[in-house]
């Protein structure tokens, strides 16, 4: 159950991108993540990893360093240069301190050396996802706009009566929009209140998640009626 904006909801699931070219390890970690309730996307090389990281609304990236086409260091650096703040947990068989320092300097949030204990990996995943600040719920009950109904108490979203699959972060963002309907919200405010970041450098994380919400909730995502862009300022949510 969602309580404020930081707790993972039972009905919502965080989106995790697992980047690993070793099939056995990829399947083992992926199965464990799904069993823990996460939605998992996969990539097996650096180019595919970067493409998915910049196009999908992700909550966490688990990134191996030794990858075909583009190594994990390059992927991590390019993700940060693209303006994304998605937490990155790096995996590697290397144990040298220099590699760990390099990964952290270019934007990784945490580092696990293979072979690792699965429970430790899951604990680090959960720790990286506990980033959004705790906020009291501004609304209870439900919100209706167009054919979309948001059950705030049950953390369920339907469109035309059919369930809409949102990640935990997408639901938190939508809830913040509904709590502040009619107010122009800057990217900096959304980063701070939904993701827990104060840095104003990274903006594409918000844009990627807004684009995903429009695809799932708007009848015409290119001409949205509910989640509107306010040029030069940010976004505004309209209930009607």
mmCIF file with all atom_site columns, C-alpha atoms in Angstrom, residues 98-230:
data_model
loop_
_atom_site.group_PDB
_atom_site.id
_atom_site.type_symbol
_atom_site.label_atom_id
_atom_site.label_alt_id
_atom_site.label_comp_id
_atom_site.label_asym_id
_atom_site.label_entity_id
_atom_site.label_seq_id
_atom_site.pdbx_PDB_ins_code
_atom_site.Cartn_x
_atom_site.Cartn_y
_atom_site.Cartn_z
_atom_site.occupancy
_atom_site.B_iso_or_equiv
_atom_site.pdbx_formal_charge
_atom_site.auth_seq_id
_atom_site.auth_comp_id
_atom_site.auth_asym_id
_atom_site.auth_atom_id
_atom_site.pdbx_PDB_model_num
ATOM 1   C CA . UNK A 1 98  ? 40.652  1.647   -8.896  1.00 0.00 ? 98  UNK A CA 1
ATOM 2   C CA . UNK A 1 99  ? 37.794  0.157   -10.911 1.00 0.00 ? 99  UNK A CA 1
ATOM 3   C CA . UNK A 1 100 ? 35.327  0.810   -8.098  1.00 0.00 ? 100 UNK A CA 1
ATOM 4   C CA . UNK A 1 101 ? 36.499  4.403   -7.718  1.00 0.00 ? 101 UNK A CA 1
ATOM 5   C CA . UNK A 1 102 ? 36.298  4.934   -11.480 1.00 0.00 ? 102 UNK A CA 1
ATOM 6   C CA . UNK A 1 103 ? 32.732  3.625   -11.605 1.00 0.00 ? 103 UNK A CA 1
ATOM 7   C CA . UNK A 1 104 ? 31.613  5.843   -8.741  1.00 0.00 ? 104 UNK A CA 1
ATOM 8   C CA . UNK A 1 105 ? 33.324  8.900   -10.219 1.00 0.00 ? 105 UNK A CA 1
ATOM 9   C CA . UNK A 1 106 ? 31.516  8.575   -13.552 1.00 0.00 ? 106 UNK A CA 1
ATOM 10  C CA . UNK A 1 107 ? 28.109  8.311   -11.920 1.00 0.00 ? 107 UNK A CA 1
ATOM 11  C CA . UNK A 1 108 ? 27.500  4.823   -10.511 1.00 0.00 ? 108 UNK A CA 1
ATOM 12  C CA . UNK A 1 109 ? 25.622  4.742   -7.202  1.00 0.00 ? 109 UNK A CA 1
ATOM 13  C CA . UNK A 1 110 ? 26.855  1.418   -5.870  1.00 0.00 ? 110 UNK A CA 1
ATOM 14  C CA . UNK A 1 111 ? 29.166  -1.435  -6.785  1.00 0.00 ? 111 UNK A CA 1
ATOM 15  C CA . UNK A 1 112 ? 29.013  -5.219  -6.272  1.00 0.00 ? 112 UNK A CA 1
ATOM 16  C CA . UNK A 1 113 ? 31.883  -7.547  -7.108  1.00 0.00 ? 113 UNK A CA 1
ATOM 17  C CA . UNK A 1 114 ? 31.236  -11.020 -8.514  1.00 0.00 ? 114 UNK A CA 1
ATOM 18  C CA . UNK A 1 115 ? 30.683  -13.546 -7.107  1.00 0.00 ? 115 UNK A CA 1
ATOM 19  C CA . UNK A 1 116 ? 28.133  -11.875 -4.853  1.00 0.00 ? 116 UNK A CA 1
ATOM 20  C CA . UNK A 1 117 ? 25.582  -13.068 -2.338  1.00 0.00 ? 117 UNK A CA 1
ATOM 21  C CA . UNK A 1 118 ? 22.072  -12.738 -3.776  1.00 0.00 ? 118 UNK A CA 1
ATOM 22  C CA . UNK A 1 119 ? 20.646  -11.431 -0.504  1.00 0.00 ? 119 UNK A CA 1
ATOM 23  C CA . UNK A 1 120 ? 23.253  -8.685  -0.435  1.00 0.00 ? 120 UNK A CA 1
ATOM 24  C CA . UNK A 1 121 ? 22.434  -7.739  -4.022  1.00 0.00 ? 121 UNK A CA 1
ATOM 25  C CA . UNK A 1 122 ? 18.711  -7.524  -3.216  1.00 0.00 ? 122 UNK A CA 1
ATOM 26  C CA . UNK A 1 123 ? 19.466  -5.421  -0.139  1.00 0.00 ? 123 UNK A CA 1
ATOM 27  C CA . UNK A 1 124 ? 21.522  -2.991  -2.223  1.00 0.00 ? 124 UNK A CA 1
ATOM 28  C CA . UNK A 1 125 ? 18.756  -2.834  -4.837  1.00 0.00 ? 125 UNK A CA 1
ATOM 29  C CA . UNK A 1 126 ? 16.188  -1.958  -2.177  1.00 0.00 ? 126 UNK A CA 1
ATOM 30  C CA . UNK A 1 127 ? 18.505  0.639   -0.643  1.00 0.00 ? 127 UNK A CA 1
ATOM 31  C CA . UNK A 1 128 ? 18.991  2.410   -3.980  1.00 0.00 ? 128 UNK A CA 1
ATOM 32  C CA . UNK A 1 129 ? 15.234  2.489   -4.561  1.00 0.00 ? 129 UNK A CA 1
ATOM 33  C CA . UNK A 1 130 ? 14.537  4.120   -1.194  1.00 0.00 ? 130 UNK A CA 1
ATOM 34  C CA . UNK A 1 131 ? 15.293  7.592   -2.464  1.00 0.00 ? 131 UNK A CA 1
ATOM 35  C CA . UNK A 1 132 ? 12.065  9.503   -2.871  1.00 0.00 ? 132 UNK A CA 1
ATOM 36  C CA . UNK A 1 133 ? 11.244  11.640  0.167   1.00 0.00 ? 133 UNK A CA 1
ATOM 37  C CA . UNK A 1 134 ? 8.385   10.675  2.456   1.00 0.00 ? 134 UNK A CA 1
ATOM 38  C CA . UNK A 1 135 ? 5.336   12.881  1.991   1.00 0.00 ? 135 UNK A CA 1
ATOM 39  C CA . UNK A 1 136 ? 1.919   12.734  3.639   1.00 0.00 ? 136 UNK A CA 1
ATOM 40  C CA . UNK A 1 137 ? -0.861  11.712  1.316   1.00 0.00 ? 137 UNK A CA 1
ATOM 41  C CA . UNK A 1 138 ? -2.697  14.780  0.076   1.00 0.00 ? 138 UNK A CA 1
ATOM 42  C CA . UNK A 1 139 ? -5.643  12.780  -1.175  1.00 0.00 ? 139 UNK A CA 1
ATOM 43  C CA . UNK A 1 140 ? -7.480  9.609   -0.309  1.00 0.00 ? 140 UNK A CA 1
ATOM 44  C CA . UNK A 1 141 ? -10.061 7.782   -2.335  1.00 0.00 ? 141 UNK A CA 1
ATOM 45  C CA . UNK A 1 142 ? -9.904  8.141   -6.105  1.00 0.00 ? 142 UNK A CA 1
ATOM 46  C CA . UNK A 1 143 ? -9.342  10.655  -8.897  1.00 0.00 ? 143 UNK A CA 1
ATOM 47  C CA . UNK A 1 144 ? -11.118 10.567  -12.256 1.00 0.00 ? 144 UNK A CA 1
ATOM 48  C CA . UNK A 1 145 ? -9.993  12.339  -15.432 1.00 0.00 ? 145 UNK A CA 1
ATOM 49  C CA . UNK A 1 146 ? -11.367 11.423  -18.815 1.00 0.00 ? 146 UNK A CA 1
ATOM 50  C CA . UNK A 1 147 ? -11.627 7.645   -18.977 1.00 0.00 ? 147 UNK A CA 1
ATOM 51  C CA . UNK A 1 148 ? -8.835  7.247   -16.428 1.00 0.00 ? 148 UNK A CA 1
ATOM 52  C CA . UNK A 1 149 ? -9.541  6.415   -12.789 1.00 0.00 ? 149 UNK A CA 1
ATOM 53  C CA . UNK A 1 150 ? -6.797  6.493   -10.160 1.00 0.00 ? 150 UNK A CA 1
ATOM 54  C CA . UNK A 1 151 ? -7.500  4.563   -6.949  1.00 0.00 ? 151 UNK A CA 1
ATOM 55  C CA . UNK A 1 152 ? -5.134  6.322   -4.538  1.00 0.00 ? 152 UNK A CA 1
ATOM 56  C CA . UNK A 1 153 ? -5.860  4.027   -1.628  1.00 0.00 ? 153 UNK A CA 1
ATOM 57  C CA . UNK A 1 154 ? -5.590  0.815   -3.620  1.00 0.00 ? 154 UNK A CA 1
ATOM 58  C CA . UNK A 1 155 ? -2.765  2.116   -5.875  1.00 0.00 ? 155 UNK A CA 1
ATOM 59  C CA . UNK A 1 156 ? -4.608  0.994   -8.998  1.00 0.00 ? 156 UNK A CA 1
ATOM 60  C CA . UNK A 1 157 ? -5.086  2.811   -12.284 1.00 0.00 ? 157 UNK A CA 1
ATOM 61  C CA . UNK A 1 158 ? -7.659  1.928   -14.937 1.00 0.00 ? 158 UNK A CA 1
ATOM 62  C CA . UNK A 1 159 ? -8.440  3.370   -18.362 1.00 0.00 ? 159 UNK A CA 1
ATOM 63  C CA . UNK A 1 160 ? -11.800 2.590   -19.942 1.00 0.00 ? 160 UNK A CA 1
ATOM 64  C CA . UNK A 1 161 ? -12.228 0.124   -17.083 1.00 0.00 ? 161 UNK A CA 1
ATOM 65  C CA . UNK A 1 162 ? -9.061  -1.809  -17.964 1.00 0.00 ? 162 UNK A CA 1
ATOM 66  C CA . UNK A 1 163 ? -6.012  -1.946  -15.661 1.00 0.00 ? 163 UNK A CA 1
ATOM 67  C CA . UNK A 1 164 ? -3.052  0.256   -16.600 1.00 0.00 ? 164 UNK A CA 1
ATOM 68  C CA . UNK A 1 165 ? 0.344   -1.137  -15.657 1.00 0.00 ? 165 UNK A CA 1
ATOM 69  C CA . UNK A 1 166 ? 2.381   1.630   -14.000 1.00 0.00 ? 166 UNK A CA 1
ATOM 70  C CA . UNK A 1 167 ? 5.697   1.299   -12.228 1.00 0.00 ? 167 UNK A CA 1
ATOM 71  C CA . UNK A 1 168 ? 5.962   2.498   -8.644  1.00 0.00 ? 168 UNK A CA 1
ATOM 72  C CA . UNK A 1 169 ? 7.745   5.672   -9.747  1.00 0.00 ? 169 UNK A CA 1
ATOM 73  C CA . UNK A 1 170 ? 5.196   6.361   -12.490 1.00 0.00 ? 170 UNK A CA 1
ATOM 74  C CA . UNK A 1 171 ? 2.404   6.039   -9.944  1.00 0.00 ? 171 UNK A CA 1
ATOM 75  C CA . UNK A 1 172 ? 4.217   8.383   -7.543  1.00 0.00 ? 172 UNK A CA 1
ATOM 76  C CA . UNK A 1 173 ? 4.647   10.933  -10.328 1.00 0.00 ? 173 UNK A CA 1
ATOM 77  C CA . UNK A 1 174 ? 0.992   10.656  -11.385 1.00 0.00 ? 174 UNK A CA 1
ATOM 78  C CA . UNK A 1 175 ? -0.109  11.012  -7.778  1.00 0.00 ? 175 UNK A CA 1
ATOM 79  C CA . UNK A 1 176 ? 2.005   14.126  -7.347  1.00 0.00 ? 176 UNK A CA 1
ATOM 80  C CA . UNK A 1 177 ? 0.413   15.556  -10.499 1.00 0.00 ? 177 UNK A CA 1
ATOM 81  C CA . UNK A 1 178 ? -3.105  14.843  -9.232  1.00 0.00 ? 178 UNK A CA 1
ATOM 82  C CA . UNK A 1 179 ? -2.251  16.301  -5.814  1.00 0.00 ? 179 UNK A CA 1
ATOM 83  C CA . UNK A 1 180 ? -1.165  19.519  -7.544  1.00 0.00 ? 180 UNK A CA 1
ATOM 84  C CA . UNK A 1 181 ? -3.663  19.708  -10.404 1.00 0.00 ? 181 UNK A CA 1
ATOM 85  C CA . UNK A 1 182 ? -3.707  23.087  -12.121 1.00 0.00 ? 182 UNK A CA 1
ATOM 86  C CA . UNK A 1 183 ? -0.274  24.067  -10.802 1.00 0.00 ? 183 UNK A CA 1
ATOM 87  C CA . UNK A 1 184 ? 2.731   24.479  -13.084 1.00 0.00 ? 184 UNK A CA 1
ATOM 88  C CA . UNK A 1 185 ? 5.422   22.155  -11.747 1.00 0.00 ? 185 UNK A CA 1
ATOM 89  C CA . UNK A 1 186 ? 9.057   22.606  -12.681 1.00 0.00 ? 186 UNK A CA 1
ATOM 90  C CA . UNK A 1 187 ? 11.309  19.654  -13.442 1.00 0.00 ? 187 UNK A CA 1
ATOM 91  C CA . UNK A 1 188 ? 13.427  20.631  -10.446 1.00 0.00 ? 188 UNK A CA 1
ATOM 92  C CA . UNK A 1 189 ? 10.399  20.395  -8.135  1.00 0.00 ? 189 UNK A CA 1
ATOM 93  C CA . UNK A 1 190 ? 9.378   17.020  -9.558  1.00 0.00 ? 190 UNK A CA 1
ATOM 94  C CA . UNK A 1 191 ? 12.921  15.694  -9.183  1.00 0.00 ? 191 UNK A CA 1
ATOM 95  C CA . UNK A 1 192 ? 13.004  16.846  -5.578  1.00 0.00 ? 192 UNK A CA 1
ATOM 96  C CA . UNK A 1 193 ? 9.526   15.759  -4.509  1.00 0.00 ? 193 UNK A CA 1
ATOM 97  C CA . UNK A 1 194 ? 9.148   12.493  -6.452  1.00 0.00 ? 194 UNK A CA 1
ATOM 98  C CA . UNK A 1 195 ? 12.739  11.286  -6.854  1.00 0.00 ? 195 UNK A CA 1
ATOM 99  C CA . UNK A 1 196 ? 14.332  12.968  -3.859  1.00 0.00 ? 196 UNK A CA 1
ATOM 100 C CA . UNK A 1 197 ? 16.992  14.868  -5.831  1.00 0.00 ? 197 UNK A CA 1
ATOM 101 C CA . UNK A 1 198 ? 17.806  18.547  -5.511  1.00 0.00 ? 198 UNK A CA 1
ATOM 102 C CA . UNK A 1 199 ? 20.178  18.807  -8.485  1.00 0.00 ? 199 UNK A CA 1
ATOM 103 C CA . UNK A 1 200 ? 18.757  20.887  -11.322 1.00 0.00 ? 200 UNK A CA 1
ATOM 104 C CA . UNK A 1 201 ? 21.180  19.550  -13.946 1.00 0.00 ? 201 UNK A CA 1
ATOM 105 C CA . UNK A 1 202 ? 19.371  16.335  -14.794 1.00 0.00 ? 202 UNK A CA 1
ATOM 106 C CA . UNK A 1 203 ? 16.020  16.817  -16.502 1.00 0.00 ? 203 UNK A CA 1
ATOM 107 C CA . UNK A 1 204 ? 15.516  13.919  -18.891 1.00 0.00 ? 204 UNK A CA 1
ATOM 108 C CA . UNK A 1 205 ? 14.470  11.494  -16.154 1.00 0.00 ? 205 UNK A CA 1
ATOM 109 C CA . UNK A 1 206 ? 11.298  13.533  -15.622 1.00 0.00 ? 206 UNK A CA 1
ATOM 110 C CA . UNK A 1 207 ? 10.699  13.854  -19.365 1.00 0.00 ? 207 UNK A CA 1
ATOM 111 C CA . UNK A 1 208 ? 11.050  10.097  -19.957 1.00 0.00 ? 208 UNK A CA 1
ATOM 112 C CA . UNK A 1 209 ? 8.547   9.286   -17.210 1.00 0.00 ? 209 UNK A CA 1
ATOM 113 C CA . UNK A 1 210 ? 6.095   11.958  -18.393 1.00 0.00 ? 210 UNK A CA 1
ATOM 114 C CA . UNK A 1 211 ? 6.304   10.569  -21.935 1.00 0.00 ? 211 UNK A CA 1
ATOM 115 C CA . UNK A 1 212 ? 5.557   7.090   -20.612 1.00 0.00 ? 212 UNK A CA 1
ATOM 116 C CA . UNK A 1 213 ? 2.547   8.297   -18.606 1.00 0.00 ? 213 UNK A CA 1
ATOM 117 C CA . UNK A 1 214 ? 1.190   10.057  -21.697 1.00 0.00 ? 214 UNK A CA 1
ATOM 118 C CA . UNK A 1 215 ? 1.541   6.874   -23.732 1.00 0.00 ? 215 UNK A CA 1
ATOM 119 C CA . UNK A 1 216 ? -0.427  4.932   -21.132 1.00 0.00 ? 216 UNK A CA 1
ATOM 120 C CA . UNK A 1 217 ? -3.069  7.506   -20.151 1.00 0.00 ? 217 UNK A CA 1
ATOM 121 C CA . UNK A 1 218 ? -3.641  9.925   -23.031 1.00 0.00 ? 218 UNK A CA 1
ATOM 122 C CA . UNK A 1 219 ? -5.808  9.053   -26.039 1.00 0.00 ? 219 UNK A CA 1
ATOM 123 C CA . UNK A 1 220 ? -3.363  11.046  -28.203 1.00 0.00 ? 220 UNK A CA 1
ATOM 124 C CA . UNK A 1 221 ? 0.043   11.237  -26.482 1.00 0.00 ? 221 UNK A CA 1
ATOM 125 C CA . UNK A 1 222 ? 1.304   13.760  -29.058 1.00 0.00 ? 222 UNK A CA 1
ATOM 126 C CA . UNK A 1 223 ? -1.534  16.131  -28.182 1.00 0.00 ? 223 UNK A CA 1
ATOM 127 C CA . UNK A 1 224 ? -2.063  15.483  -24.460 1.00 0.00 ? 224 UNK A CA 1
ATOM 128 C CA . UNK A 1 225 ? -5.144  16.790  -22.684 1.00 0.00 ? 225 UNK A CA 1
ATOM 129 C CA . UNK A 1 226 ? -4.129  16.051  -19.100 1.00 0.00 ? 226 UNK A CA 1
ATOM 130 C CA . UNK A 1 227 ? -0.333  16.210  -18.686 1.00 0.00 ? 227 UNK A CA 1
ATOM 131 C CA . UNK A 1 228 ? 0.557   19.438  -20.438 1.00 0.00 ? 228 UNK A CA 1
ATOM 132 C CA . UNK A 1 229 ? 3.961   20.925  -21.210 1.00 0.00 ? 229 UNK A CA 1
ATOM 133 C CA . UNK A 1 230 ? 4.415   24.531  -20.106 1.00 0.00 ? 230 UNK A CA 1
#
